[in-house]
CSV table of C-alpha atoms in Angstrom, one decimal:
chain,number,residue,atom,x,y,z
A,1,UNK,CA,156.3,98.8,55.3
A,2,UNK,CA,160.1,99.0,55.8
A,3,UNK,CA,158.8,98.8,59.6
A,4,UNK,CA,157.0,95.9,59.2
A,5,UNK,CA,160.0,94.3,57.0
A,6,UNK,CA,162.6,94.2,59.8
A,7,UNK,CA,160.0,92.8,62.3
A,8,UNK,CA,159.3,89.8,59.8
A,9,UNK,CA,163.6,89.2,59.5
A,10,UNK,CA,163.4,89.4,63.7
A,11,UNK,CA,160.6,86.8,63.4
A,12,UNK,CA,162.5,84.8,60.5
A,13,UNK,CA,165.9,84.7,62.8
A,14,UNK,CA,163.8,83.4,65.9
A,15,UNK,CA,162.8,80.7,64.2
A,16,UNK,CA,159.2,82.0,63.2
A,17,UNK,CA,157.8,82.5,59.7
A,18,UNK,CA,158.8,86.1,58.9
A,19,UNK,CA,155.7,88.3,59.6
A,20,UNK,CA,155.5,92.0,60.5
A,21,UNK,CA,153.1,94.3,61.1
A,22,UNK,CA,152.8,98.0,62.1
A,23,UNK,CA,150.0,100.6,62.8
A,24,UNK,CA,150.2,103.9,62.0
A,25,UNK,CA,148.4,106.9,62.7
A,26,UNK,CA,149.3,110.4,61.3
A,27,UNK,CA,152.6,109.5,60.3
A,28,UNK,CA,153.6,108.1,64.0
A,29,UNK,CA,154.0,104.3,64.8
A,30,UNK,CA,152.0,103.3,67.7
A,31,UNK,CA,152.1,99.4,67.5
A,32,UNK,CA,154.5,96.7,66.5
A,33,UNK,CA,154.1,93.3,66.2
A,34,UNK,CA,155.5,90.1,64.7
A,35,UNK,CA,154.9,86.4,64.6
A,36,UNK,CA,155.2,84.3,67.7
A,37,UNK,CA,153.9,81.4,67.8
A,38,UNK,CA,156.5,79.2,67.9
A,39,UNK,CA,158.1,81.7,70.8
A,40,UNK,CA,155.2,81.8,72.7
A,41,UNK,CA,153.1,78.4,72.1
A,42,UNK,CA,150.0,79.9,70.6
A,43,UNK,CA,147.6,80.0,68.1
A,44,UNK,CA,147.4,84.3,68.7
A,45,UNK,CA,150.4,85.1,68.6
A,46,UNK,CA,150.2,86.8,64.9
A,47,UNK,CA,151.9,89.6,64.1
A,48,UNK,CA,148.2,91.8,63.5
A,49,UNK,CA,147.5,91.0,67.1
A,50,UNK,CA,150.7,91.9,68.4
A,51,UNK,CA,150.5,95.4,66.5
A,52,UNK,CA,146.7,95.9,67.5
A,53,UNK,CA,147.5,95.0,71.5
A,54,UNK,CA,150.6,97.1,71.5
A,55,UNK,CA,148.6,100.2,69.6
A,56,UNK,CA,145.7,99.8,71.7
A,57,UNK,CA,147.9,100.3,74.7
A,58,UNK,CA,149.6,103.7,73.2
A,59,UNK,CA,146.5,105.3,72.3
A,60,UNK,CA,144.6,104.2,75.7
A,61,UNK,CA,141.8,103.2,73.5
A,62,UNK,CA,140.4,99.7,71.6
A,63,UNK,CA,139.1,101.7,68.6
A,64,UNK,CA,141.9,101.9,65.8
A,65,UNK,CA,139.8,104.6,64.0
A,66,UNK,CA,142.2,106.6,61.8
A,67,UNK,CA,144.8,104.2,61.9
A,68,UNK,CA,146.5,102.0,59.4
A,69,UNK,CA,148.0,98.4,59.3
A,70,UNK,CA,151.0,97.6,57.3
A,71,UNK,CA,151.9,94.0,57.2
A,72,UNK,CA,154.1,92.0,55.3
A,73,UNK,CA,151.0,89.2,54.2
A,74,UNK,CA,148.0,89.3,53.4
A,75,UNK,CA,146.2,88.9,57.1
A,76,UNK,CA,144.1,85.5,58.0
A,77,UNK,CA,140.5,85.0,59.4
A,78,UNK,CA,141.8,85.7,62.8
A,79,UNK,CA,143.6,89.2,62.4
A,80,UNK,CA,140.7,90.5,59.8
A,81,UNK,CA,138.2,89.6,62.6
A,82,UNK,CA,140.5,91.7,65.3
A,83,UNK,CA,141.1,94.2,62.8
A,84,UNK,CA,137.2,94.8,62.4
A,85,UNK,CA,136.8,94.9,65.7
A,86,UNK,CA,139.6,97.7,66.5
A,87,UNK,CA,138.3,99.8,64.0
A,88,UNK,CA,141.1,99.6,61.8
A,89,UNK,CA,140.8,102.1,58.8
A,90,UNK,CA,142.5,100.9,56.2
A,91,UNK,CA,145.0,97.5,55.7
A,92,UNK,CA,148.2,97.6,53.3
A,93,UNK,CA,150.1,94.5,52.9
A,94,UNK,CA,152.9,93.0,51.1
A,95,UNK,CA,152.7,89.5,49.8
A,96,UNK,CA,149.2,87.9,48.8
A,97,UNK,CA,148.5,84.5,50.6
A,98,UNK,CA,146.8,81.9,48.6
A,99,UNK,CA,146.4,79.4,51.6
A,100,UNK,CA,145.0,81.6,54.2
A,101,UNK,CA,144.5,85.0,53.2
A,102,UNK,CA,141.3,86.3,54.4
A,103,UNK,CA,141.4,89.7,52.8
A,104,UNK,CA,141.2,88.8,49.2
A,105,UNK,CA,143.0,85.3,48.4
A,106,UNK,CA,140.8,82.4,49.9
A,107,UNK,CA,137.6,84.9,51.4
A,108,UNK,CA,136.9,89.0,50.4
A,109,UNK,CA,137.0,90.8,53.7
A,110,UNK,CA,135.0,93.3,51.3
A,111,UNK,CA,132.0,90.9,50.8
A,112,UNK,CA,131.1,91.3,54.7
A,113,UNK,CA,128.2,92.9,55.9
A,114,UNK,CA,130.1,95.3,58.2
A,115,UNK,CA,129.4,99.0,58.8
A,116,UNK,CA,133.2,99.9,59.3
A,117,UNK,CA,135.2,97.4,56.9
A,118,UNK,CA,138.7,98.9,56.1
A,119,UNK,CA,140.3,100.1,52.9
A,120,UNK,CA,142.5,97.8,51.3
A,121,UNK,CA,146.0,97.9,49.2
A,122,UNK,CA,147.2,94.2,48.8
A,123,UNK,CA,151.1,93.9,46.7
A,124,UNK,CA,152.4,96.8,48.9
A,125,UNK,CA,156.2,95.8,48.4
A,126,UNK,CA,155.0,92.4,47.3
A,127,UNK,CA,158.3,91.1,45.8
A,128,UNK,CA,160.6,91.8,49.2
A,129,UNK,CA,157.6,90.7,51.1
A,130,UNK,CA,157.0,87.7,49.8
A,131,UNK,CA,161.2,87.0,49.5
A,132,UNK,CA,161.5,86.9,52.9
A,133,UNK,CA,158.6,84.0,53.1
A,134,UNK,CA,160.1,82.1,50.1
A,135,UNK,CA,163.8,82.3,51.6
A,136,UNK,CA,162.0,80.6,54.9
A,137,UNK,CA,160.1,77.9,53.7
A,138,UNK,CA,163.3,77.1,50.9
A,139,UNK,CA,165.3,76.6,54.4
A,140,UNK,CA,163.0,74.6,55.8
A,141,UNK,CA,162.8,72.3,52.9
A,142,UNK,CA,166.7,71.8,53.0
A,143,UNK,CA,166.5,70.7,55.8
């Protein structure tokens, strides 16, 4: 999760609200990502993505099996559908998302009729997780 906490600040200083994700399998980091959709004028460009594409590319491979996602908030309906699709086995984030969150918050990524739905660990470093998003949006306001 510290990882996926200096991706978020990267994301934060470009302008973009401070997400960051990593996958891991057996202890090695095989995908990065963090938000850029501001950077890169789309709707995708979510940190999960960015961390699935890059993995996907290390291991040669779509399937995720045996790997694990750590990401600074709770993931949306967009990255829990890419998730399920790579195969990912198991999801920790940091800070829970009331608005959006897909994987307990707003809908239960559990309550899916999937064959391969991923473990889950939500609060993960919630407190410095979900600092980093309060310090944004505070900013914002100021301004």
């Amino acid at each position: 999760m510290e990882a996926a906490l200096a991706l978020a600040r990267q994301a934060g200083e470009q302008g973009e609200v401070p997400v960051g994700a990593v996958i891991v399998k057996d202890g090695e980091i095989l995908g990065v990502g963090r938000n850029r959709r501001e950077t890169k004028k789309t709707p995708l460009g979510h940190a999960e993505i960015e961390a699935i594409e890059t993995a996907c590319k290390a291991l040669g491979d779509w399937r995720l099996t045996g790997c694990t996602l750590y990401v600074t908030l709770e993931p949306c309906v967009l990255c829990c559908g890419a998730l399920l699709a790579a195969r990912v086995e198991r999801v920790v984030f940091g800070a829970f998302d009331p608005a959006a969150g897909a994987c307990v918050s707003t809908v239960s990524l559990q309550e899916l009729p999937h064959a391969q739905l991923p473990k889950l660990l939500g609060g993960y470093m919630e407190a410095e997780c979900r600092a980093l998003l309060q310090g944004m949006f505070r900013e914002r306001r100021e301004k």
